[in-house]
Amino acid sequence: MINTKITAQQSQDVKKLLNECKNVVIVTHSSPDGDAIGSSLAMYEFLKRKGKNPTVIVPNYFPDFLRWMNDADKIIQFDHHKALSYNHLNMADLIIGLDFNVLTRIDEIGEAVRRARCKKLLIDHHLGPEKFADVIVSYPESSSTCDLLFRVITAIGEADRLNLHAAEDIYAGMCTDTGGFTYNSKDPDLFNIIAELLKKGIDKDLIYRRIYNNYTVDRYRLMGYVLYEKLIQYPELHASVFSLTREELAKFNYLKGDMEGVVNMPLAIKGQKLSVSLREDTEKPIIWVSVRSYDDFPANELATQFFNGGGHFNAAGGKLENKTMDEALEIARNAFEAFRDKLVD
Ligand SMILES: [Mn+2]
């Protein structure tokens, strides 16, 4: 038996919301990743099989490597279809938030969700959920929202309603939030969940290939460029930083999502503990920062103290506004020095 982590009260509350709704809007965070899209589409499939009328709305663009999922083409992109999105939000009798903790993470949709008079449900695994929903299922120790969603649906006794498509979506989210089960994936129940998904017929090897071996030539060359030309390694500290300006990104016909996972690459260096990436926004004077670490190095603390951000213990992010790339690199250097004790052997 899988430990669902869900309390009897939560289970009862979720069940009631999902039974009593008809028109459901599912929303997820800005720049949606595999877990965001996977959990949203899994919930969408589940609700359809429950005879409901669900709609998925995302704040903005999501990358191509997630578009193989069933009904991904039915997802409404808010920034391109505002009127349609507001229509759905106004009609909703239940709004379900997945894979975000605070309403600012869903951009402009957040205000509409805050104002909406209907019932709201939040299922998420980020620290510190905002109390905007009637029912909140928040387990920050969960490796992904997809993992948590499977447990929630199991807890309410409706796992049979998860079809093959929903199982694929859940697997995709579990896979991407753990780097293909290479970090944050020590909970034995993860593998019990995967076993259940396999019984529903998922082809896990094919899903892996669709997600990870799905690069454009431009993106693949961009990865090579980062490693060969841009990586600044601090051998003594087992840490690295790399930067990309918008001119460099343009050389590789950069599309949103092309940098996904690139920050993980330097962690493949023997003994590496920390990797930071600095990417200039293609329009605004912002440098986006990603921080990844191994083991007991707190990526989120570094992101909070130096990059106006935060996140998970081993995967965090932030941003620098109105800084040159040289200044950003200097801040990274200072951050590494400040955390020297945790980096040297
Ligand atoms: Mn997630």
XYZ file of C-alpha atoms and ligand atoms in Angstrom:
346
model
C 0.000 0.000 0.000
C 1.209 3.468 -0.892
C 1.434 5.935 1.970
C -0.741 8.673 0.505
C 0.306 11.259 3.140
C -3.225 12.629 2.831
C -5.200 13.049 6.053
C -8.732 11.702 6.339
C -10.026 15.272 6.592
C -8.166 16.390 3.435
C -9.391 13.344 1.586
C -12.982 14.051 2.579
C -12.690 17.750 1.654
C -11.122 17.046 -1.754
C -13.715 14.390 -2.515
C -16.545 16.788 -1.760
C -15.093 19.536 -3.985
C -14.488 17.147 -6.887
C -17.949 15.628 -6.593
C -19.865 18.876 -6.340
C -18.275 20.766 -9.230
C -19.184 20.891 -12.906
C -17.143 23.561 -14.695
C -13.570 23.359 -13.476
C -10.643 25.604 -14.357
C -7.204 24.134 -13.709
C -4.378 26.673 -13.419
C -0.641 26.213 -13.048
C 2.475 28.330 -12.747
C 4.094 30.725 -15.202
C 6.647 29.169 -17.606
C 5.078 25.760 -16.990
C 7.429 22.794 -16.635
C 6.799 19.056 -16.912
C 5.263 18.808 -13.469
C 2.968 21.784 -14.088
C 1.688 20.526 -17.448
C 1.702 16.867 -16.362
C -0.339 17.448 -13.217
C -2.743 19.809 -15.011
C -3.445 17.388 -17.861
C -3.695 14.415 -15.496
C -6.302 16.297 -13.460
C -8.029 17.266 -16.727
C -8.222 13.606 -17.880
C -9.389 12.525 -14.444
C -12.177 15.111 -14.295
C -13.343 14.294 -17.819
C -13.709 10.642 -16.798
C -15.657 11.832 -13.794
C -18.126 13.513 -16.139
C -16.975 17.048 -15.420
C -16.175 19.899 -17.764
C -12.541 20.869 -17.131
C -10.358 23.503 -18.819
C -6.614 24.006 -18.364
C -5.295 27.571 -18.448
C -1.558 28.335 -18.296
C -0.148 31.862 -17.874
C 2.185 31.675 -20.883
C 4.156 29.533 -23.315
C 5.212 25.995 -22.424
C 7.969 24.117 -24.232
C 7.658 21.795 -27.176
C 8.996 18.738 -25.331
C 5.754 18.639 -23.308
C 3.356 18.889 -26.239
C 3.171 15.139 -26.913
C 0.828 14.751 -23.954
C -2.766 13.969 -24.849
C -4.900 17.117 -25.166
C -1.903 19.422 -24.693
C -3.324 21.271 -27.709
C -6.482 22.047 -25.724
C -4.562 24.021 -23.104
C -5.444 27.714 -23.202
C -2.475 30.067 -23.066
C -3.686 33.048 -21.048
C -1.377 35.712 -22.497
C -2.716 34.970 -26.008
C -6.357 34.322 -25.110
C -7.304 36.597 -22.241
C -10.996 37.052 -23.048
C -11.535 33.322 -23.479
C -9.640 32.636 -20.243
C -11.718 35.145 -18.268
C -14.868 33.558 -19.695
C -13.855 30.164 -18.372
C -12.810 31.626 -15.025
C -16.159 33.395 -14.667
C -18.077 30.209 -15.488
C -16.073 28.028 -13.106
C -17.597 26.598 -9.972
C -14.227 25.155 -8.952
C -10.705 26.429 -9.599
C -7.878 23.972 -9.025
C -4.339 25.317 -8.583
C -1.525 22.858 -9.235
C 2.238 23.113 -8.718
C 2.448 26.671 -7.337
C 2.290 28.082 -3.824
C 1.420 31.764 -4.215
C -0.902 33.572 -6.631
C 1.899 35.770 -7.976
C 3.307 32.585 -9.589
C 0.375 32.539 -12.030
C 0.877 36.164 -13.119
C -2.269 38.085 -14.075
C -4.522 35.032 -13.610
C -3.778 35.326 -9.890
C -5.996 38.372 -9.436
C -8.912 36.697 -11.211
C -8.470 33.626 -9.027
C -8.339 35.761 -5.896
C -11.555 37.585 -6.893
C -13.441 34.472 -7.998
C -16.321 33.557 -5.701
C -16.259 29.843 -6.538
C -14.612 27.061 -4.535
C -10.843 26.679 -4.812
C -8.494 23.763 -4.315
C -4.698 23.893 -4.197
C -2.478 20.820 -4.568
C 1.217 21.652 -4.406
C 4.680 20.797 -3.116
C 6.330 24.222 -2.682
C 7.021 25.691 0.742
C 4.615 28.212 2.226
C 1.280 27.933 0.381
C -0.785 31.116 0.246
C -4.140 30.644 1.930
C -6.321 31.570 -1.044
C -8.011 28.185 -1.430
C -10.838 26.478 0.493
C -8.857 23.259 0.592
C -5.072 23.152 0.527
C -3.115 19.938 0.059
C 0.488 21.037 0.485
C 3.323 18.583 1.014
C 6.677 20.259 0.345
C 8.464 16.961 0.912
C 6.743 15.491 -2.153
C 9.101 15.171 -5.094
C 6.515 16.538 -7.519
C 2.924 17.712 -7.701
C 2.249 14.744 -9.991
C 3.441 12.368 -7.279
C 1.197 14.147 -4.772
C -1.746 14.179 -7.176
C -1.513 10.417 -7.616
C -1.609 10.042 -3.824
C -4.589 12.381 -3.513
C -6.584 10.473 -6.119
C -5.592 7.188 -4.474
C -6.617 8.548 -1.068
C -10.098 9.411 -2.309
C -10.398 5.891 -3.714
C -10.576 6.856 -7.379
C -7.223 5.688 -8.785
C -9.163 3.426 -11.159
C -10.339 6.542 -12.922
C -6.780 7.411 -14.000
C -6.525 6.285 -17.610
C -3.409 5.644 -19.670
C -3.113 9.313 -20.677
C -3.350 10.513 -17.086
C -0.753 7.915 -16.093
C 1.602 9.200 -18.816
C 1.111 12.785 -17.644
C 1.812 11.861 -14.025
C 4.908 9.909 -14.960
C 6.198 12.829 -17.040
C 5.863 15.232 -14.100
C 7.452 12.841 -11.637
C 10.289 12.268 -14.087
C 11.033 15.934 -14.867
C 10.893 17.156 -11.248
C 13.487 14.566 -10.233
C 15.772 14.845 -13.276
C 14.745 11.397 -14.478
C 14.767 10.034 -10.883
C 18.331 11.148 -10.241
C 17.610 13.539 -7.348
C 14.934 14.079 -4.714
C 13.714 10.579 -5.424
C 14.593 8.408 -2.448
C 11.043 7.765 -1.261
C 10.353 4.060 -1.925
C 6.698 4.895 -2.569
C 7.718 6.783 -5.715
C 8.540 3.420 -7.212
C 5.325 1.885 -5.989
C 3.517 4.699 -7.789
C 5.569 4.051 -10.939
C 4.601 0.384 -10.687
C 0.943 1.403 -10.642
C 1.486 3.656 -13.665
C 3.235 0.829 -15.534
C 0.223 -1.393 -14.832
C -1.884 1.237 -16.570
C 0.264 0.701 -19.639
C 2.704 3.620 -19.769
C 5.850 3.179 -21.870
C 8.313 4.810 -19.509
C 11.257 4.518 -21.884
C 9.344 6.261 -24.649
C 8.271 9.033 -22.246
C 11.897 9.531 -21.213
C 12.911 9.811 -24.854
C 10.118 12.254 -25.658
C 11.227 14.508 -22.809
C 15.004 14.272 -22.869
C 16.018 13.194 -26.364
C 13.959 15.809 -28.061
C 16.413 18.626 -28.713
C 16.521 20.852 -31.718
C 19.962 21.027 -33.311
C 20.173 24.673 -32.158
C 19.506 23.740 -28.561
C 22.016 20.889 -28.692
C 24.699 23.215 -30.057
C 23.799 25.764 -27.359
C 24.557 23.129 -24.723
C 27.924 22.486 -26.346
C 28.647 26.208 -26.461
C 27.885 26.562 -22.747
C 30.229 23.734 -21.810
C 33.068 24.602 -24.163
C 33.072 28.401 -24.158
C 31.140 29.661 -21.164
C 31.661 27.438 -18.147
C 33.634 29.085 -15.344
C 34.719 26.382 -12.957
C 35.954 27.003 -9.403
C 37.759 23.693 -8.850
C 38.508 24.211 -5.173
C 34.870 25.039 -4.470
C 33.364 22.323 -6.689
C 31.160 25.033 -8.132
C 30.591 26.595 -11.539
C 28.747 29.449 -13.161
C 27.950 30.181 -16.780
C 26.283 33.143 -18.404
C 24.421 33.769 -21.630
C 23.581 37.197 -23.010
C 20.629 37.757 -25.289
C 23.006 38.171 -28.240
C 24.498 34.758 -27.539
C 21.038 33.218 -27.204
C 20.009 34.782 -30.513
C 22.942 33.068 -32.245
C 21.287 29.751 -31.368
C 17.765 30.896 -32.329
C 16.819 30.637 -28.671
C 13.242 29.675 -27.863
C 11.758 29.734 -24.409
C 12.457 26.395 -22.764
C 15.751 25.850 -24.596
C 17.684 26.423 -21.351
C 15.615 23.942 -19.370
C 17.965 21.547 -17.600
C 21.175 23.085 -18.991
C 22.083 24.238 -15.473
C 22.169 20.581 -14.400
C 24.923 19.668 -16.859
C 27.910 20.895 -14.787
C 26.730 18.709 -11.899
C 28.042 15.817 -13.979
C 31.601 16.967 -13.181
C 33.250 14.694 -10.627
C 32.808 16.058 -7.097
C 30.683 19.011 -8.243
C 28.351 20.446 -5.600
C 26.903 23.577 -7.130
C 25.952 24.954 -10.534
C 24.638 28.433 -11.284
C 23.361 29.712 -14.611
C 22.835 33.355 -15.560
C 20.585 34.055 -18.536
C 19.718 37.463 -19.814
C 16.028 38.033 -20.595
C 15.387 38.468 -24.321
C 13.564 41.786 -23.718
C 13.689 43.143 -20.178
C 16.789 44.248 -18.189
C 16.641 41.082 -16.107
C 19.133 38.273 -15.632
C 17.424 35.000 -14.715
C 19.325 32.834 -12.282
C 19.090 29.070 -11.783
C 20.841 27.276 -8.936
C 21.281 23.514 -8.649
C 23.146 21.608 -5.978
C 23.842 18.151 -4.665
C 23.394 16.685 -1.209
C 23.547 19.092 1.719
C 24.264 22.328 -0.153
C 21.242 24.659 0.257
C 20.603 26.042 -3.236
C 17.541 27.909 -1.951
C 19.540 29.772 0.736
C 22.069 30.930 -1.837
C 19.276 31.994 -4.196
C 17.540 33.931 -1.422
C 20.657 35.689 -0.133
C 22.231 36.648 -3.458
C 19.661 36.407 -6.241
C 16.319 37.667 -4.874
C 14.841 34.224 -5.190
C 14.278 30.922 -3.451
C 12.962 27.473 -4.169
C 13.697 23.899 -3.236
C 16.735 22.774 -1.253
C 18.630 21.450 -4.291
C 16.863 23.384 -7.060
C 16.242 27.097 -6.771
C 16.163 30.267 -8.825
C 16.066 34.018 -8.741
C 16.636 37.144 -10.785
C 18.861 40.198 -10.967
C 17.400 43.429 -12.245
C 19.366 46.190 -13.979
C 22.725 44.457 -13.642
C 25.322 43.875 -16.332
C 26.438 40.308 -16.931
C 29.844 41.170 -15.453
C 28.159 42.378 -12.285
C 26.060 39.215 -12.170
C 29.175 37.050 -12.499
C 30.751 39.018 -9.672
C 27.683 38.405 -7.481
C 27.944 34.685 -8.243
C 31.618 34.744 -7.262
C 30.741 36.505 -3.995
C 27.973 33.985 -3.331
C 30.405 31.097 -3.817
C 32.856 32.758 -1.395
C 30.130 33.348 1.179
C 29.242 29.654 1.066
C 32.887 28.506 0.911
C 32.564 26.446 4.100
C 29.832 24.336 2.580
C 31.680 23.905 -0.730
C 35.288 22.992 0.121
C 36.022 19.425 1.130
Mn 6.762 20.766 -9.315
